[in-house]
Amino acid sequence: MLSSFRSAKAAGTWRVYDARWLQFSKWCAGQGFDPYDCAPATAASYLQELTESARQHGVGPQTIEQASAAVTAHFSLVGRPSPMQHPLAALLREAARRTLVPRRRQRELLTFDELETFVAFHLLDPAAPPSLEVRMLVTGCVLAFTGLLRFDDLSRVMVHHELLRVEPGAALEIHLWRSKTDQRADGADVTIGATGGLSCPVALVEQLFAAGAYNRFPGEGEDAGPLMRAVTPGTDGAQRLQQVTAPLASPIPALPYSYVYPRVTELLRAAGITKKVGTHSFRASGATAAVEGGADRTLVRKTGRWAEHSKVFEKRYVKESAATMAAVTRAMTFRR
């Protein structure tokens, strides 16, 4: 019964709920009572504390929403009514929705020219060949830009020959076994075309495969692992993959965000790019560059796996340049 209830929601949802429930349980323990004995008025006090903390940190109402849902879910697991279903808790959630305004983190976009500068600085200096780690991170950034990939998507790019197909000089076919908007893990296919030039994603992936000696044809019961993974110094001092293959029961982990983000920031700064760029900025930058370059918006949206009528796609990802927007005004004055 419990497993059936948990399976009704995605694993990612339960990870959030379990973390919020743990926070609530610790808060209750600090108050001297069991979380399952929490009265509605006490639960309201907890939500008030969360609301005040969210206000101080410039966070939106999602913390309060998640905490309420997590408590209700865990009470449902034991067949008990949740204090978060009380009208008082509902009033506090509504107040949080109305009053908590998140501070938007300002992330700037990279142009394609800046991406090429980034690639050239780190990968094309014959006097200073890149380490395997640098080649891997730079290639990952190019894939995120050209494939409109989230960081989670990038971490799920697997090198197995059936999950990452390479057509030299033509395209990459990436099968993502799961993504943020694919809670049921149906999978999605992403095609990234060859561009030629310095930052051609197809060529860079082929070069990374050669430099890292990835095994894309593992034996039965073996995991070929993700593209983005840990490296280690070899006996000759050069870097190599820490794991080439692993048992399927213990698959090779991808590099975590906590490692990738600061390293990418360092590499951008080293290349003279001082914009405030997060890993998600590559996805937004690629979408904007594609639309600005004349690509059909529908195809861009499909490539990035945005919902058909996504407001987020238009409001947060595609940012027309001032010159493009100014052309709207000029068009008004056109006379035949």
Coordinates of C-alpha atoms in Angstrom, one line a residue:
M1 CA 0.0 0.0 0.0
L2 CA 2.8 2.4 1.0
S3 CA 4.8 1.6 -2.1
S4 CA 1.8 2.1 -4.2
F5 CA 1.2 5.5 -2.7
R6 CA 4.8 6.6 -3.2
S7 CA 4.9 5.3 -6.8
A8 CA 2.0 7.7 -7.6
K9 CA 4.4 10.6 -7.5
A10 CA 7.8 10.9 -9.3
A11 CA 11.0 10.0 -7.5
G12 CA 12.2 13.6 -7.8
T13 CA 9.0 14.8 -6.1
W14 CA 9.6 12.4 -3.2
R15 CA 13.2 13.5 -2.8
V16 CA 12.0 17.1 -2.3
Y17 CA 9.2 15.9 0.0
D18 CA 11.5 13.7 2.1
A19 CA 14.0 16.6 2.6
R20 CA 11.2 19.0 3.6
W21 CA 9.7 16.3 6.0
L22 CA 13.1 15.9 7.6
Q23 CA 13.3 19.7 8.2
F24 CA 9.8 19.6 9.7
S25 CA 10.6 16.7 11.9
K26 CA 13.8 18.4 13.2
W27 CA 11.7 21.5 14.0
C28 CA 9.1 19.5 15.8
A29 CA 11.8 17.7 17.8
G30 CA 13.2 21.1 18.8
Q31 CA 9.7 22.0 20.1
G32 CA 9.6 18.7 22.1
F33 CA 7.0 16.7 20.3
D34 CA 6.6 14.0 17.6
P35 CA 5.8 15.4 14.1
Y36 CA 2.7 13.2 13.9
D37 CA 1.4 14.9 17.0
C38 CA 1.6 18.4 15.4
A39 CA -1.6 20.4 15.9
P40 CA -2.9 22.8 13.2
A41 CA -2.0 25.9 15.2
T42 CA 1.6 24.6 15.7
A43 CA 1.8 23.7 12.0
A44 CA 0.7 27.3 11.2
S45 CA 3.6 28.6 13.4
Y46 CA 6.0 26.5 11.4
L47 CA 4.7 28.0 8.1
Q48 CA 5.0 31.5 9.6
E49 CA 8.7 30.8 10.4
L50 CA 9.3 29.6 6.9
T51 CA 7.5 32.6 5.4
E52 CA 9.7 35.0 7.4
S53 CA 12.8 33.1 6.4
A54 CA 11.8 33.2 2.7
R55 CA 11.1 36.9 2.9
Q56 CA 14.6 37.6 4.4
H57 CA 16.3 35.5 1.7
G58 CA 14.3 36.8 -1.2
V59 CA 12.7 33.4 -1.9
G60 CA 9.2 32.9 -3.4
P61 CA 6.4 30.9 -1.9
Q62 CA 7.6 27.5 -3.2
T63 CA 9.3 26.7 0.2
I64 CA 5.9 27.0 2.0
E65 CA 4.1 25.1 -0.7
Q66 CA 6.6 22.3 -0.7
A67 CA 6.7 22.1 3.1
S68 CA 2.9 21.8 3.2
A69 CA 2.7 19.2 0.5
A70 CA 5.5 17.2 2.1
V71 CA 3.8 17.1 5.5
T72 CA 0.5 16.1 4.0
A73 CA 2.1 13.4 1.9
H74 CA 3.9 11.9 5.0
F75 CA 0.7 12.1 7.1
S76 CA -1.1 10.3 4.2
L77 CA 1.5 7.5 4.3
V78 CA 0.3 6.6 7.8
G79 CA -3.4 7.3 7.1
R80 CA -3.8 10.4 9.2
P81 CA -5.2 13.9 8.4
S82 CA -2.6 16.5 7.9
P83 CA -2.5 19.7 9.9
M84 CA -1.5 21.4 6.7
Q85 CA -5.0 20.8 5.4
H86 CA -6.5 23.0 8.1
P87 CA -8.0 26.4 6.9
L88 CA -5.4 28.3 9.0
A89 CA -2.5 26.7 7.0
A90 CA -4.4 27.4 3.7
L91 CA -4.6 31.1 4.7
L92 CA -0.9 31.3 5.4
R93 CA -0.1 29.7 2.0
E94 CA -2.3 32.1 0.2
A95 CA -0.7 35.0 2.1
A96 CA 2.8 33.7 1.1
R97 CA 1.7 33.6 -2.6
R98 CA 0.6 37.2 -2.4
T99 CA 3.5 38.7 -0.5
L100 CA 6.6 36.7 -1.2
V101 CA 8.4 37.9 -4.3
P102 CA 11.6 36.1 -5.3
R103 CA 14.7 38.0 -6.1
R104 CA 15.6 37.1 -9.6
R105 CA 19.2 36.1 -10.1
Q106 CA 20.7 38.1 -12.9
R107 CA 22.3 35.8 -15.4
E108 CA 23.7 37.2 -18.6
L109 CA 23.7 35.5 -22.0
L110 CA 26.7 34.4 -24.1
T111 CA 26.9 35.2 -27.8
F112 CA 28.1 32.6 -30.2
D113 CA 31.2 34.7 -30.8
E114 CA 31.9 34.6 -27.0
L115 CA 31.4 30.8 -27.1
E116 CA 34.0 30.5 -29.8
T117 CA 36.4 32.7 -27.9
F118 CA 35.9 30.4 -24.9
V119 CA 36.6 27.3 -27.0
A120 CA 39.6 28.8 -28.8
F121 CA 41.2 30.0 -25.5
H122 CA 41.1 26.6 -23.8
L123 CA 41.3 24.1 -26.6
L124 CA 43.2 25.5 -29.6
D125 CA 46.5 26.8 -28.1
P126 CA 49.1 24.4 -29.5
A127 CA 51.6 25.7 -26.8
A128 CA 49.3 24.7 -24.0
P129 CA 47.2 21.6 -24.8
P130 CA 44.2 21.3 -22.5
S131 CA 43.8 18.8 -19.8
L132 CA 41.1 16.1 -20.1
E133 CA 39.0 17.8 -17.5
V134 CA 39.2 21.2 -19.3
R135 CA 38.3 19.6 -22.6
M136 CA 35.4 17.8 -21.0
L137 CA 34.0 20.9 -19.3
V138 CA 34.4 23.1 -22.4
T139 CA 32.8 20.5 -24.6
G140 CA 29.9 20.1 -22.1
C141 CA 29.3 23.9 -22.3
V142 CA 29.2 23.7 -26.1
L143 CA 26.7 20.9 -25.9
A144 CA 24.5 22.8 -23.5
F145 CA 24.5 25.8 -25.8
T146 CA 23.9 24.0 -29.1
G147 CA 21.6 21.3 -27.7
L148 CA 19.7 23.7 -25.3
L149 CA 20.5 21.4 -22.4
R150 CA 19.9 21.9 -18.8
F151 CA 22.7 20.9 -16.4
D152 CA 20.6 17.8 -15.4
D153 CA 20.3 16.9 -19.1
L154 CA 24.0 17.3 -19.6
S155 CA 24.8 15.0 -16.7
R156 CA 22.5 12.4 -18.3
V157 CA 24.3 12.3 -21.6
M158 CA 25.6 8.8 -21.7
V159 CA 28.4 7.7 -24.0
H160 CA 27.0 4.2 -24.9
H161 CA 27.0 4.0 -28.7
E162 CA 23.2 3.4 -28.7
L163 CA 22.5 6.4 -26.4
L164 CA 24.9 8.9 -28.1
R165 CA 25.1 8.4 -31.9
V166 CA 27.7 10.3 -33.8
E167 CA 27.5 10.9 -37.5
P168 CA 30.9 12.5 -38.3
G169 CA 30.6 15.9 -39.9
A170 CA 26.8 15.7 -39.7
A171 CA 25.1 15.4 -36.3
L172 CA 24.9 14.0 -32.8
E173 CA 21.8 12.0 -31.7
I174 CA 21.5 12.1 -27.9
H175 CA 18.9 10.0 -26.1
L176 CA 18.1 11.5 -22.7
W177 CA 16.6 8.8 -20.5
R178 CA 15.0 11.5 -18.3
S179 CA 14.8 15.2 -17.9
K180 CA 13.2 17.8 -15.7
T181 CA 10.0 17.8 -17.8
D182 CA 10.0 14.1 -18.3
Q183 CA 8.9 12.8 -14.8
R184 CA 7.8 9.4 -16.1
A185 CA 11.2 8.8 -17.7
D186 CA 9.8 8.3 -21.2
G187 CA 13.0 9.6 -22.6
A188 CA 13.7 12.2 -25.3
D189 CA 15.9 12.4 -28.3
V190 CA 18.0 15.6 -29.0
T191 CA 19.6 16.2 -32.4
I192 CA 22.6 18.6 -32.5
G193 CA 23.9 19.4 -35.9
A194 CA 27.5 19.9 -37.0
T195 CA 28.4 23.6 -37.3
G196 CA 31.9 23.5 -38.6
G197 CA 34.4 26.0 -37.2
L198 CA 36.0 26.2 -33.8
S199 CA 33.0 25.2 -31.7
C200 CA 31.5 22.4 -33.8
P201 CA 29.8 20.2 -31.2
V202 CA 30.2 17.0 -33.3
A203 CA 33.9 17.5 -33.7
L204 CA 34.5 18.4 -30.1
V205 CA 32.7 15.3 -28.9
E206 CA 34.8 13.1 -31.2
Q207 CA 37.9 14.8 -29.9
L208 CA 36.8 14.3 -26.3
F209 CA 36.1 10.6 -27.0
A210 CA 39.7 10.2 -28.4
A211 CA 41.4 12.2 -25.6
G212 CA 39.5 10.3 -22.8
A213 CA 39.6 6.9 -24.4
Y214 CA 36.0 6.3 -23.5
N215 CA 34.6 2.8 -24.0
R216 CA 31.4 3.2 -25.9
F217 CA 30.9 -0.5 -26.4
P218 CA 30.8 -2.0 -22.9
G219 CA 30.5 -5.7 -22.2
E220 CA 27.3 -7.3 -20.9
G221 CA 26.5 -6.1 -17.5
E222 CA 28.8 -3.0 -17.8
D223 CA 28.0 0.7 -17.6
A224 CA 29.7 2.9 -20.2
G225 CA 28.9 5.9 -18.0
P226 CA 28.2 9.6 -18.6
L227 CA 30.2 12.0 -20.8
M228 CA 30.8 14.3 -17.8
R229 CA 32.7 12.3 -15.2
A230 CA 35.7 12.4 -12.8
V231 CA 39.3 12.3 -14.1
T232 CA 42.5 11.3 -12.3
P233 CA 46.2 11.8 -13.0
G234 CA 47.8 8.9 -14.9
T235 CA 51.3 7.5 -14.3
D236 CA 52.7 9.8 -16.9
G237 CA 51.0 12.9 -15.3
A238 CA 48.4 13.2 -17.9
Q239 CA 44.8 13.0 -16.9
R240 CA 42.6 9.9 -17.7
L241 CA 39.1 8.9 -16.8
Q242 CA 38.8 7.7 -13.2
Q243 CA 36.5 5.0 -14.4
V244 CA 36.1 3.7 -18.0
T245 CA 33.4 1.2 -17.3
A246 CA 31.6 -0.1 -14.2
P247 CA 29.1 -2.8 -13.2
L248 CA 25.5 -1.8 -14.0
A249 CA 24.7 -2.3 -10.3
S250 CA 27.2 0.5 -9.4
P251 CA 27.1 2.9 -12.4
I252 CA 29.7 5.7 -13.0
P253 CA 28.5 9.0 -11.4
A254 CA 28.3 12.2 -13.4
L255 CA 30.2 15.3 -12.2
P256 CA 28.0 17.1 -9.7
Y257 CA 26.8 20.7 -10.2
S258 CA 28.7 21.7 -7.1
Y259 CA 31.9 20.9 -9.0
V260 CA 31.0 22.0 -12.5
Y261 CA 29.6 25.4 -11.8
P262 CA 32.6 26.9 -10.1
R263 CA 35.0 25.3 -12.5
V264 CA 33.1 26.6 -15.6
T265 CA 33.1 30.1 -13.9
E266 CA 36.9 29.9 -13.5
L267 CA 37.3 28.8 -17.2
L268 CA 35.1 31.7 -18.4
R269 CA 37.1 34.2 -16.4
A270 CA 40.4 32.8 -17.7
A271 CA 39.1 33.3 -21.2
G272 CA 38.3 37.0 -20.4
I273 CA 34.6 36.5 -20.2
T274 CA 33.4 38.3 -17.1
K275 CA 29.6 38.1 -17.6
K276 CA 27.6 36.5 -14.8
V277 CA 26.9 33.2 -16.4
G278 CA 25.4 30.1 -14.8
T279 CA 25.3 26.6 -16.3
H280 CA 21.7 27.3 -17.3
S281 CA 22.8 30.4 -19.1
F282 CA 24.2 28.2 -21.9
R283 CA 20.7 26.9 -22.6
A284 CA 19.1 30.3 -22.7
S285 CA 22.0 31.7 -24.7
G286 CA 21.6 29.0 -27.3
A287 CA 17.9 29.5 -27.6
T288 CA 18.3 33.2 -28.0
A289 CA 21.1 32.8 -30.6
A290 CA 19.0 30.4 -32.6
V291 CA 16.0 32.7 -32.7
E292 CA 18.1 35.7 -33.5
G293 CA 19.8 33.7 -36.3
G294 CA 16.4 33.1 -37.9
A295 CA 15.6 29.6 -36.7
D296 CA 11.9 28.7 -36.4
R297 CA 10.7 29.3 -32.9
T298 CA 8.7 26.1 -32.9
L299 CA 11.8 24.0 -33.8
V300 CA 13.8 25.8 -31.1
R301 CA 11.2 25.1 -28.6
K302 CA 11.0 21.4 -29.6
T303 CA 14.8 21.1 -29.5
G304 CA 14.8 22.5 -25.9
R305 CA 11.8 20.4 -25.0
W306 CA 9.7 23.3 -23.8
A307 CA 5.9 22.8 -23.6
E308 CA 3.9 23.8 -26.7
H309 CA 2.5 26.9 -25.1
S310 CA 5.3 27.6 -22.6
K311 CA 5.3 31.2 -21.3
V312 CA 8.7 30.5 -19.7
F313 CA 10.3 29.9 -23.1
E314 CA 9.3 33.4 -24.3
K315 CA 9.8 35.3 -21.0
R316 CA 13.0 33.8 -19.7
Y317 CA 14.9 32.1 -22.4
V318 CA 14.5 34.0 -25.7
K319 CA 15.7 37.5 -25.3
E320 CA 15.6 39.5 -28.5
S321 CA 18.4 42.1 -28.9
A322 CA 17.7 45.8 -28.8
A323 CA 18.4 45.9 -32.6
T324 CA 15.8 43.2 -33.3
M325 CA 13.2 45.0 -31.2
A326 CA 14.0 48.4 -32.8
A327 CA 13.3 46.8 -36.2
V328 CA 9.6 46.5 -35.1
T329 CA 9.4 50.3 -34.9
R330 CA 11.2 50.8 -38.2
A331 CA 8.7 48.4 -39.8
M332 CA 5.9 50.7 -38.7
T333 CA 7.3 53.5 -40.9
F334 CA 7.7 51.4 -44.0
R335 CA 5.8 52.7 -47.0
R336 CA 5.3 50.9 -50.3

